[in-house]
Amino acid sequence: MSTRRDFLKVAGVAALGLTLGISPVLNPSFAKISLEEALKKHLGVGLSQIKESNEIKVKAPSIAESGANVPIQISATVPIEKVEALYIFVDKNPNPYIAHVEFTPMNGEVFFATRIKMGATSPVRAILKLKDGSYLMAYKEVKVTVGGCG
């Protein structure tokens, strides 16, 4: 015969399991994925197929005291007519994909500034997709003293 105490134990363990372990299964957006998986999912290419370029500048603090609010600024000297989109990734975040920004010639230049969350010390990558289908990348390492993802 089950007692009320037994029922509460089972219910507590089930709630803890749903909160900690099973939530990525129920909602795949909370599942941890690697940078390579995120690049394949959003760009369709791997990191080895993206060329590093000094035409892109990533401005971010070298040390961020709080990972919950890290200001970044991305600019590029690539003519805007050649640029299709900008992607931002943070390697060590549970989900490295941060943002996707599309550009048109009416933007005038490649420039984007925002604040992001970072879970740990990691490179912040800015990847430009060009209209010819190629990709250019630049990154900056940002040290995070207190993670902001969770």
XYZ file of N, CA, C and O in Angstrom:
600
model
N 0.837 -1.178 0.000
C 0.000 0.000 0.000
C 0.883 1.244 0.000
O 1.828 1.346 0.761
N 0.627 2.174 -0.905
C 1.393 3.408 -0.984
C 0.871 4.420 0.017
O -0.326 4.523 0.231
N 1.833 5.114 0.521
C 1.457 6.171 1.455
C 1.580 7.518 0.754
O 2.117 7.623 -0.359
N 1.073 8.489 1.404
C 1.173 9.856 0.876
C 2.640 10.263 0.758
O 3.036 10.933 -0.187
N 3.462 9.823 1.698
C 4.885 10.135 1.676
C 5.563 9.527 0.441
O 6.383 10.167 -0.213
N 5.210 8.286 0.104
C 5.753 7.634 -1.100
C 5.349 8.399 -2.360
O 6.157 8.596 -3.270
N 4.111 8.801 -2.415
C 3.633 9.568 -3.576
C 4.429 10.870 -3.719
O 4.846 11.241 -4.818
N 4.656 11.574 -2.624
C 5.400 12.836 -2.690
C 6.857 12.606 -3.112
O 7.431 13.411 -3.852
N 7.471 11.505 -2.678
C 8.841 11.189 -3.096
C 8.894 10.973 -4.613
O 9.752 11.508 -5.305
N 7.976 10.164 -5.134
C 7.952 9.883 -6.571
C 7.674 11.153 -7.360
O 8.328 11.431 -8.375
N 6.738 11.956 -6.885
C 6.416 13.212 -7.586
C 7.604 14.164 -7.562
O 7.900 14.833 -8.560
N 8.332 14.225 -6.449
C 9.507 15.101 -6.347
C 10.619 14.662 -7.279
O 11.236 15.485 -7.962
N 10.880 13.380 -7.338
C 11.917 12.857 -8.237
C 11.522 13.098 -9.690
O 12.351 13.504 -10.518
N 10.266 12.903 -10.017
C 9.799 13.130 -11.391
C 9.931 14.599 -11.782
O 10.378 14.925 -12.886
N 9.565 15.494 -10.872
C 9.684 16.930 -11.167
C 11.133 17.329 -11.346
O 11.473 18.098 -12.262
N 12.014 16.803 -10.511
C 13.440 17.107 -10.638
C 13.986 16.569 -11.959
O 14.756 17.240 -12.655
N 13.578 15.370 -12.327
C 14.018 14.786 -13.593
C 13.561 15.599 -14.786
O 14.321 15.843 -15.718
N 12.333 16.065 -14.754
C 11.828 16.894 -15.855
C 12.570 18.214 -15.929
O 12.872 18.722 -17.001
N 12.878 18.774 -14.776
C 13.562 20.064 -14.751
C 15.002 19.953 -15.232
O 15.466 20.768 -16.012
N 15.724 18.955 -14.793
C 17.157 18.870 -15.092
C 17.502 18.047 -16.326
O 18.296 18.467 -17.153
N 16.963 16.888 -16.429
C 17.447 15.977 -17.447
C 16.622 15.826 -18.686
O 17.146 15.674 -19.781
N 15.352 15.859 -18.564
C 14.505 15.528 -19.694
C 14.081 16.762 -20.479
O 13.689 16.654 -21.621
N 14.260 17.951 -19.925
C 13.793 19.141 -20.621
C 14.414 19.316 -22.006
O 13.717 19.722 -22.927
N 15.709 18.987 -22.233
C 16.223 19.081 -23.606
C 15.547 18.111 -24.565
O 15.431 18.381 -25.742
N 15.094 16.974 -24.041
C 14.408 16.015 -24.900
C 13.034 16.537 -25.288
O 12.608 16.433 -26.440
N 12.334 17.133 -24.315
C 10.997 17.647 -24.593
C 11.035 18.915 -25.434
O 10.156 19.153 -26.248
N 12.030 19.747 -25.212
C 12.150 20.989 -25.967
C 13.560 21.062 -26.540
O 14.491 21.476 -25.867
N 13.777 20.663 -27.798
C 15.123 20.607 -28.380
C 15.846 21.949 -28.404
O 17.064 21.971 -28.534
N 15.159 23.063 -28.273
C 15.845 24.349 -28.301
C 16.743 24.526 -27.075
O 17.627 25.357 -27.078
N 16.515 23.743 -25.986
C 17.363 23.822 -24.804
C 18.515 22.830 -24.843
O 19.333 22.809 -23.950
N 18.599 22.017 -25.854
C 19.667 21.021 -25.941
C 20.987 21.700 -26.265
O 21.040 22.673 -27.015
N 22.078 21.196 -25.688
C 23.398 21.736 -25.982
C 23.867 21.193 -27.321
O 23.724 20.011 -27.602
N 24.407 22.086 -28.146
C 24.973 21.661 -29.417
C 26.344 22.297 -29.569
O 26.639 23.331 -28.962
N 27.198 21.694 -30.366
C 28.553 22.209 -30.566
C 28.546 23.304 -31.627
O 27.573 23.474 -32.366
N 29.664 24.032 -31.708
C 29.803 25.078 -32.730
C 29.673 24.486 -34.126
O 28.981 25.046 -34.986
N 30.319 23.343 -34.338
C 30.290 22.723 -35.670
C 28.853 22.352 -36.069
O 28.440 22.570 -37.215
N 28.079 21.818 -35.110
C 26.680 21.467 -35.385
C 25.853 22.718 -35.688
O 25.017 22.722 -36.593
N 26.106 23.801 -34.935
C 25.369 25.045 -35.165
C 25.702 25.639 -36.531
O 24.824 26.149 -37.231
N 26.989 25.565 -36.924
C 27.379 26.088 -38.239
C 26.711 25.285 -39.350
O 26.204 25.860 -40.319
N 26.713 23.964 -39.210
C 26.067 23.113 -40.228
C 24.575 23.414 -40.316
O 23.999 23.466 -41.400
N 23.940 23.629 -39.163
C 22.491 23.862 -39.129
C 22.111 25.213 -39.761
O 21.164 25.297 -40.531
N 22.876 26.266 -39.443
C 22.488 27.607 -39.887
C 23.157 28.042 -41.194
O 22.596 28.844 -41.938
N 24.385 27.567 -41.450
C 25.100 27.997 -42.656
C 25.207 26.890 -43.696
O 25.437 27.163 -44.861
N 25.140 25.657 -43.243
C 25.289 24.537 -44.160
C 26.737 24.201 -44.483
O 26.996 23.400 -45.364
N 27.686 24.807 -43.771
C 29.113 24.534 -43.976
C 29.779 24.353 -42.618
O 29.260 24.767 -41.591
N 30.962 23.748 -42.628
C 31.739 23.570 -41.411
C 32.721 24.715 -41.221
O 32.924 25.546 -42.106
N 33.355 24.729 -40.050
C 34.302 25.802 -39.720
C 35.496 25.819 -40.674
O 36.013 26.875 -41.007
N 35.914 24.643 -41.156
C 37.073 24.575 -42.049
C 36.793 25.198 -43.418
O 37.724 25.526 -44.151
N 35.536 25.368 -43.765
C 35.172 25.933 -45.067
C 34.987 27.450 -45.018
O 34.624 28.056 -46.022
N 35.183 28.054 -43.846
C 35.014 29.499 -43.686
C 36.387 30.143 -43.606
O 37.222 29.747 -42.791
N 36.614 31.134 -44.458
C 37.925 31.775 -44.564
C 38.021 32.938 -43.578
O 37.110 33.764 -43.497
N 39.136 33.011 -42.839
C 39.350 34.146 -41.945
C 39.714 35.373 -42.766
O 40.396 35.262 -43.777
N 39.256 36.534 -42.309
C 39.474 37.765 -43.055
C 39.762 38.911 -42.103
O 39.147 39.013 -41.035
N 40.681 39.781 -42.506
C 40.933 40.989 -41.708
C 40.056 42.150 -42.166
O 40.198 43.256 -41.679
N 39.129 41.881 -43.093
C 38.181 42.912 -43.530
C 37.022 43.063 -42.551
O 36.237 43.989 -42.670
N 36.910 42.139 -41.607
C 35.848 42.177 -40.599
C 36.474 42.528 -39.258
O 37.513 41.981 -38.895
N 35.849 43.427 -38.528
C 36.330 43.823 -37.204
C 35.269 43.472 -36.164
O 34.096 43.838 -36.312
N 35.696 42.753 -35.121
C 34.821 42.433 -33.991
C 35.338 43.234 -32.802
O 36.467 43.033 -32.362
N 34.500 44.135 -32.324
C 34.872 44.954 -31.173
C 34.081 44.460 -29.970
O 32.845 44.475 -29.979
N 34.796 43.992 -28.962
C 34.175 43.487 -27.733
C 35.186 43.654 -26.615
O 36.389 43.753 -26.873
N 34.737 43.687 -25.367
C 35.705 43.815 -24.274
C 36.563 42.556 -24.172
O 36.078 41.451 -24.419
N 37.837 42.717 -23.801
C 38.702 41.551 -23.600
C 38.257 40.755 -22.379
O 38.335 39.537 -22.355
N 37.789 41.480 -21.342
C 37.289 40.842 -20.124
C 35.898 41.399 -19.844
O 35.725 42.608 -19.717
N 34.918 40.516 -19.752
C 33.552 40.921 -19.414
C 33.264 40.449 -17.990
O 33.377 39.252 -17.705
N 32.939 41.375 -17.109
C 32.679 41.004 -15.715
C 31.426 40.151 -15.592
O 31.340 39.286 -14.744
N 30.437 40.415 -16.424
C 29.203 39.623 -16.403
C 28.909 39.117 -17.810
O 28.825 39.901 -18.752
N 28.729 37.821 -17.932
C 28.387 37.248 -19.226
C 26.943 37.504 -19.619
O 26.535 37.204 -20.736
N 26.167 38.073 -18.717
C 24.757 38.324 -19.000
C 24.543 39.519 -19.916
O 23.456 39.696 -20.463
N 25.580 40.336 -20.104
C 25.399 41.576 -20.847
C 26.741 42.008 -21.438
O 27.416 42.858 -20.888
N 27.119 41.427 -22.569
C 28.413 41.710 -23.193
C 28.167 42.519 -24.468
O 27.556 42.021 -25.416
N 28.647 43.766 -24.515
C 28.444 44.569 -25.727
C 29.403 44.141 -26.837
O 30.589 43.924 -26.590
N 28.889 43.980 -28.038
C 29.739 43.670 -29.189
C 29.364 44.601 -30.339
O 28.233 45.080 -30.425
N 30.338 44.830 -31.201
C 30.138 45.687 -32.375
C 30.894 45.060 -33.530
O 32.072 44.728 -33.391
N 30.217 44.899 -34.654
C 30.833 44.260 -35.815
C 30.744 45.210 -36.998
O 29.668 45.762 -37.281
N 31.865 45.388 -37.676
C 31.893 46.216 -38.882
C 32.791 45.519 -39.895
O 33.604 44.667 -39.545
N 32.613 45.898 -41.156
C 33.419 45.276 -42.214
C 33.663 46.282 -43.327
O 32.848 47.182 -43.559
N 34.787 46.105 -43.995
C 35.113 46.967 -45.135
C 34.710 46.329 -46.461
O 34.969 46.890 -47.512
N 34.079 45.180 -46.398
C 33.587 44.512 -47.612
C 32.433 45.366 -48.174
O 31.566 45.801 -47.408
N 32.424 45.643 -49.485
C 31.324 46.442 -50.053
C 29.964 45.803 -49.750
O 29.801 44.592 -49.877
N 29.010 46.624 -49.359
C 27.695 46.121 -48.938
C 26.988 45.375 -50.070
O 26.186 44.470 -49.810
N 27.295 45.710 -51.326
C 26.659 45.035 -52.459
C 27.044 43.555 -52.539
O 26.345 42.763 -53.135
N 28.182 43.206 -51.934
C 28.656 41.822 -51.969
C 28.185 40.995 -50.776
O 28.360 39.795 -50.752
N 27.603 41.662 -49.765
C 27.248 40.984 -48.516
C 25.772 40.627 -48.511
O 24.914 41.451 -48.841
N 25.492 39.391 -48.112
C 24.107 38.948 -47.977
C 23.659 38.979 -46.520
O 22.577 39.472 -46.211
N 24.488 38.445 -45.606
C 24.060 38.366 -44.208
C 25.247 38.271 -43.267
O 26.359 37.933 -43.672
N 24.986 38.567 -42.017
C 25.967 38.452 -40.936
C 25.427 37.454 -39.927
O 24.247 37.508 -39.554
N 26.278 36.531 -39.490
C 25.923 35.559 -38.458
C 26.876 35.751 -37.289
O 28.065 35.989 -37.492
N 26.358 35.632 -36.084
C 27.185 35.743 -34.883
C 27.072 34.437 -34.105
O 25.958 33.942 -33.872
N 28.214 33.904 -33.683
C 28.268 32.672 -32.904
C 29.198 32.867 -31.710
O 30.193 33.581 -31.808
N 28.872 32.220 -30.596
C 29.743 32.161 -29.421
C 30.029 30.685 -29.170
O 29.116 29.917 -28.858
N 31.293 30.289 -29.300
C 31.680 28.880 -29.316
C 31.163 28.078 -28.122
O 30.661 26.983 -28.284
N 31.305 28.597 -26.901
C 31.032 27.793 -25.706
C 29.650 28.032 -25.097
O 29.392 27.555 -23.995
N 28.789 28.757 -25.761
C 27.417 28.868 -25.265
C 26.705 27.529 -25.466
O 27.068 26.772 -26.373
N 25.709 27.210 -24.634
C 24.971 25.952 -24.847
C 24.424 25.846 -26.267
O 24.422 24.775 -26.851
N 23.967 26.940 -26.827
C 23.603 27.020 -28.240
C 24.444 28.143 -28.834
O 24.166 29.321 -28.594
N 25.489 27.826 -29.594
C 26.424 28.855 -30.077
C 25.809 29.914 -31.000
O 26.344 31.005 -31.123
N 24.692 29.611 -31.653
C 24.067 30.571 -32.578
C 23.490 31.746 -31.790
O 22.702 31.555 -30.872
N 23.872 32.968 -32.164
C 23.404 34.162 -31.469
C 22.454 34.972 -32.339
O 21.360 35.297 -31.922
N 22.895 35.331 -33.542
C 22.068 36.229 -34.355
C 22.352 36.035 -35.838
O 23.405 35.525 -36.229
N 21.399 36.484 -36.621
C 21.481 36.463 -38.074
C 20.899 37.788 -38.553
O 19.755 38.103 -38.254
N 21.693 38.577 -39.277
C 21.259 39.894 -39.736
C 21.426 39.944 -41.246
O 22.507 39.671 -41.760
N 20.365 40.307 -41.958
C 20.444 40.408 -43.415
C 20.713 41.859 -43.798
O 20.197 42.778 -43.161
N 21.499 42.048 -44.850
C 21.842 43.387 -45.311
C 21.338 43.605 -46.732
O 21.246 42.665 -47.520
N 21.033 44.858 -47.052
C 20.699 45.272 -48.409
C 21.591 46.469 -48.737
O 22.181 47.070 -47.824
N 21.705 46.869 -50.003
C 22.516 48.046 -50.334
C 22.033 49.316 -49.627
O 22.807 50.248 -49.421
N 20.769 49.336 -49.216
C 20.257 50.511 -48.500
C 20.876 50.676 -47.115
O 20.784 51.740 -46.507
N 21.521 49.635 -46.584
C 22.191 49.747 -45.295
C 23.445 50.618 -45.390
O 23.897 51.160 -44.390
N 24.025 50.709 -46.574
C 25.181 51.573 -46.766
C 26.500 50.926 -46.396
O 27.486 51.080 -47.096
N 26.572 50.241 -45.273
C 27.799 49.574 -44.844
C 27.443 48.420 -43.918
O 26.330 48.344 -43.398
N 28.419 47.543 -43.714
C 28.218 46.431 -42.783
C 28.562 46.935 -41.393
O 29.728 47.213 -41.082
N 27.549 47.069 -40.554
C 27.737 47.513 -39.178
C 26.582 46.978 -38.353
O 25.417 47.097 -38.743
N 26.922 46.384 -37.198
C 25.895 45.869 -36.303
C 26.438 45.911 -34.883
O 27.574 45.510 -34.640
N 25.645 46.393 -33.951
C 26.037 46.438 -32.545
C 24.883 45.918 -31.706
O 23.717 46.209 -31.981
N 25.216 45.135 -30.693
C 24.188 44.592 -29.808
C 24.845 44.149 -28.505
O 26.056 44.302 -28.315
N 24.048 43.602 -27.617
C 24.552 43.000 -26.374
C 24.140 41.537 -26.389
O 23.025 41.217 -26.776
N 25.077 40.670 -25.961
C 24.811 39.232 -26.007
C 25.059 38.607 -24.644
O 25.685 39.208 -23.776
N 24.563 37.370 -24.476
C 24.857 36.580 -23.289
C 25.947 35.580 -23.629
O 25.946 34.999 -24.705
N 26.873 35.392 -22.665
C 27.943 34.414 -22.842
C 28.005 33.534 -21.599
O 27.999 34.036 -20.475
N 28.103 32.225 -21.810
C 28.140 31.292 -20.701
C 29.519 31.125 -20.092
O 29.656 30.803 -18.921
N 30.575 31.338 -20.874
C 31.946 31.130 -20.401
C 32.899 31.868 -21.331
O 32.484 32.395 -22.373
N 34.174 31.902 -20.969
C 35.195 32.500 -21.820
C 35.215 31.768 -23.160
O 35.253 30.544 -23.199
N 35.158 32.560 -24.234
C 34.982 31.941 -25.544
C 35.241 32.959 -26.649
O 35.116 34.164 -26.433
N 35.568 32.482 -27.842
C 35.612 33.394 -28.985
C 34.196 33.825 -29.403
O 33.271 33.020 -29.359
N 34.061 35.089 -29.801
C 32.839 35.593 -30.420
C 33.142 35.679 -31.908
O 34.060 36.384 -32.309
N 32.392 34.946 -32.705
C 32.666 34.864 -34.145
C 31.634 35.658 -34.941
O 30.440 35.519 -34.722
N 32.137 36.463 -35.885
C 31.283 37.168 -36.843
C 31.563 36.562 -38.210
O 32.712 36.534 -38.661
N 30.530 36.047 -38.842
C 30.684 35.391 -40.139
C 29.812 36.112 -41.160
O 28.608 36.268 -40.956
N 30.434 36.560 -42.242
C 29.700 37.217 -43.322
C 29.432 36.215 -44.430
O 30.350 35.525 -44.885
N 28.193 36.140 -44.846
C 27.846 35.339 -46.026
C 27.811 36.286 -47.209
O 27.057 37.264 -47.222
N 28.641 35.998 -48.200
C 28.699 36.850 -49.384
C 27.719 36.341 -50.426
O 27.306 35.182 -50.408
N 27.365 37.208 -51.348
C 26.366 36.843 -52.370
C 26.867 35.772 -53.333
O 26.071 35.101 -53.971
N 28.200 35.583 -53.420
C 28.728 34.498 -54.267
C 28.694 33.145 -53.567
O 29.153 32.152 -54.111
N 28.175 33.112 -52.327
C 28.036 31.859 -51.590
C 29.201 31.537 -50.670
O 29.159 30.543 -49.944
N 30.243 32.362 -50.661
C 31.386 32.116 -49.778
C 31.169 32.795 -48.430
O 30.268 33.619 -48.264
N 32.027 32.436 -47.466
C 31.908 32.968 -46.117
C 33.244 33.549 -45.670
O 34.303 32.993 -45.974
N 33.190 34.670 -44.943
C 34.361 35.280 -44.329
C 34.118 35.366 -42.829
O 32.977 35.578 -42.393
N 35.179 35.248 -42.031
C 34.999 35.213 -40.584
C 36.095 35.995 -39.873
O 37.232 36.058 -40.331
N 35.728 36.567 -38.741
C 36.680 37.144 -37.793
C 36.164 36.819 -36.401
O 34.968 36.569 -36.228
N 37.065 36.783 -35.439
C 36.618 36.492 -34.079
C 37.481 37.218 -33.062
O 38.591 37.671 -33.377
N 36.949 37.315 -31.861
C 37.691 37.900 -30.744
C 37.388 37.082 -29.503
O 36.229 36.769 -29.220
N 38.441 36.757 -28.763
C 38.285 36.012 -27.510
C 37.816 36.977 -26.423
O 38.386 38.050 -26.251
N 36.766 36.601 -25.712
C 36.242 37.403 -24.609
C 36.288 36.544 -23.351
O 35.713 35.454 -23.315
N 37.008 37.043 -22.329
C 37.067 36.334 -21.043
C 35.866 36.758 -20.211
O 35.641 37.954 -20.013
N 35.141 35.780 -19.714
C 33.945 36.048 -18.908
C 34.222 35.595 -17.481
O 34.588 34.441 -17.249
N 34.074 36.510 -16.516
C 34.339 36.152 -15.121
C 33.142 35.459 -14.476
O 33.324 34.563 -13.679
N 31.923 35.876 -14.825
C 30.703 35.234 -14.324
C 29.815 34.964 -15.524
O 29.404 35.890 -16.215
N 29.526 33.680 -15.775
C 28.719 33.306 -16.929
C 27.305 33.858 -16.855
O 26.751 34.027 -15.772
N 26.725 34.120 -18.031
C 25.394 34.704 -18.075
C 24.335 33.812 -18.689
O 23.230 34.265 -18.934
N 24.652 32.543 -18.919
C 23.673 31.639 -19.522
C 23.173 30.649 -18.487
O 23.526 29.496 -18.463
N 22.343 31.069 -17.638
C 21.772 30.101 -16.717
C 21.954 30.482 -15.344
O 21.676 30.860 -14.432
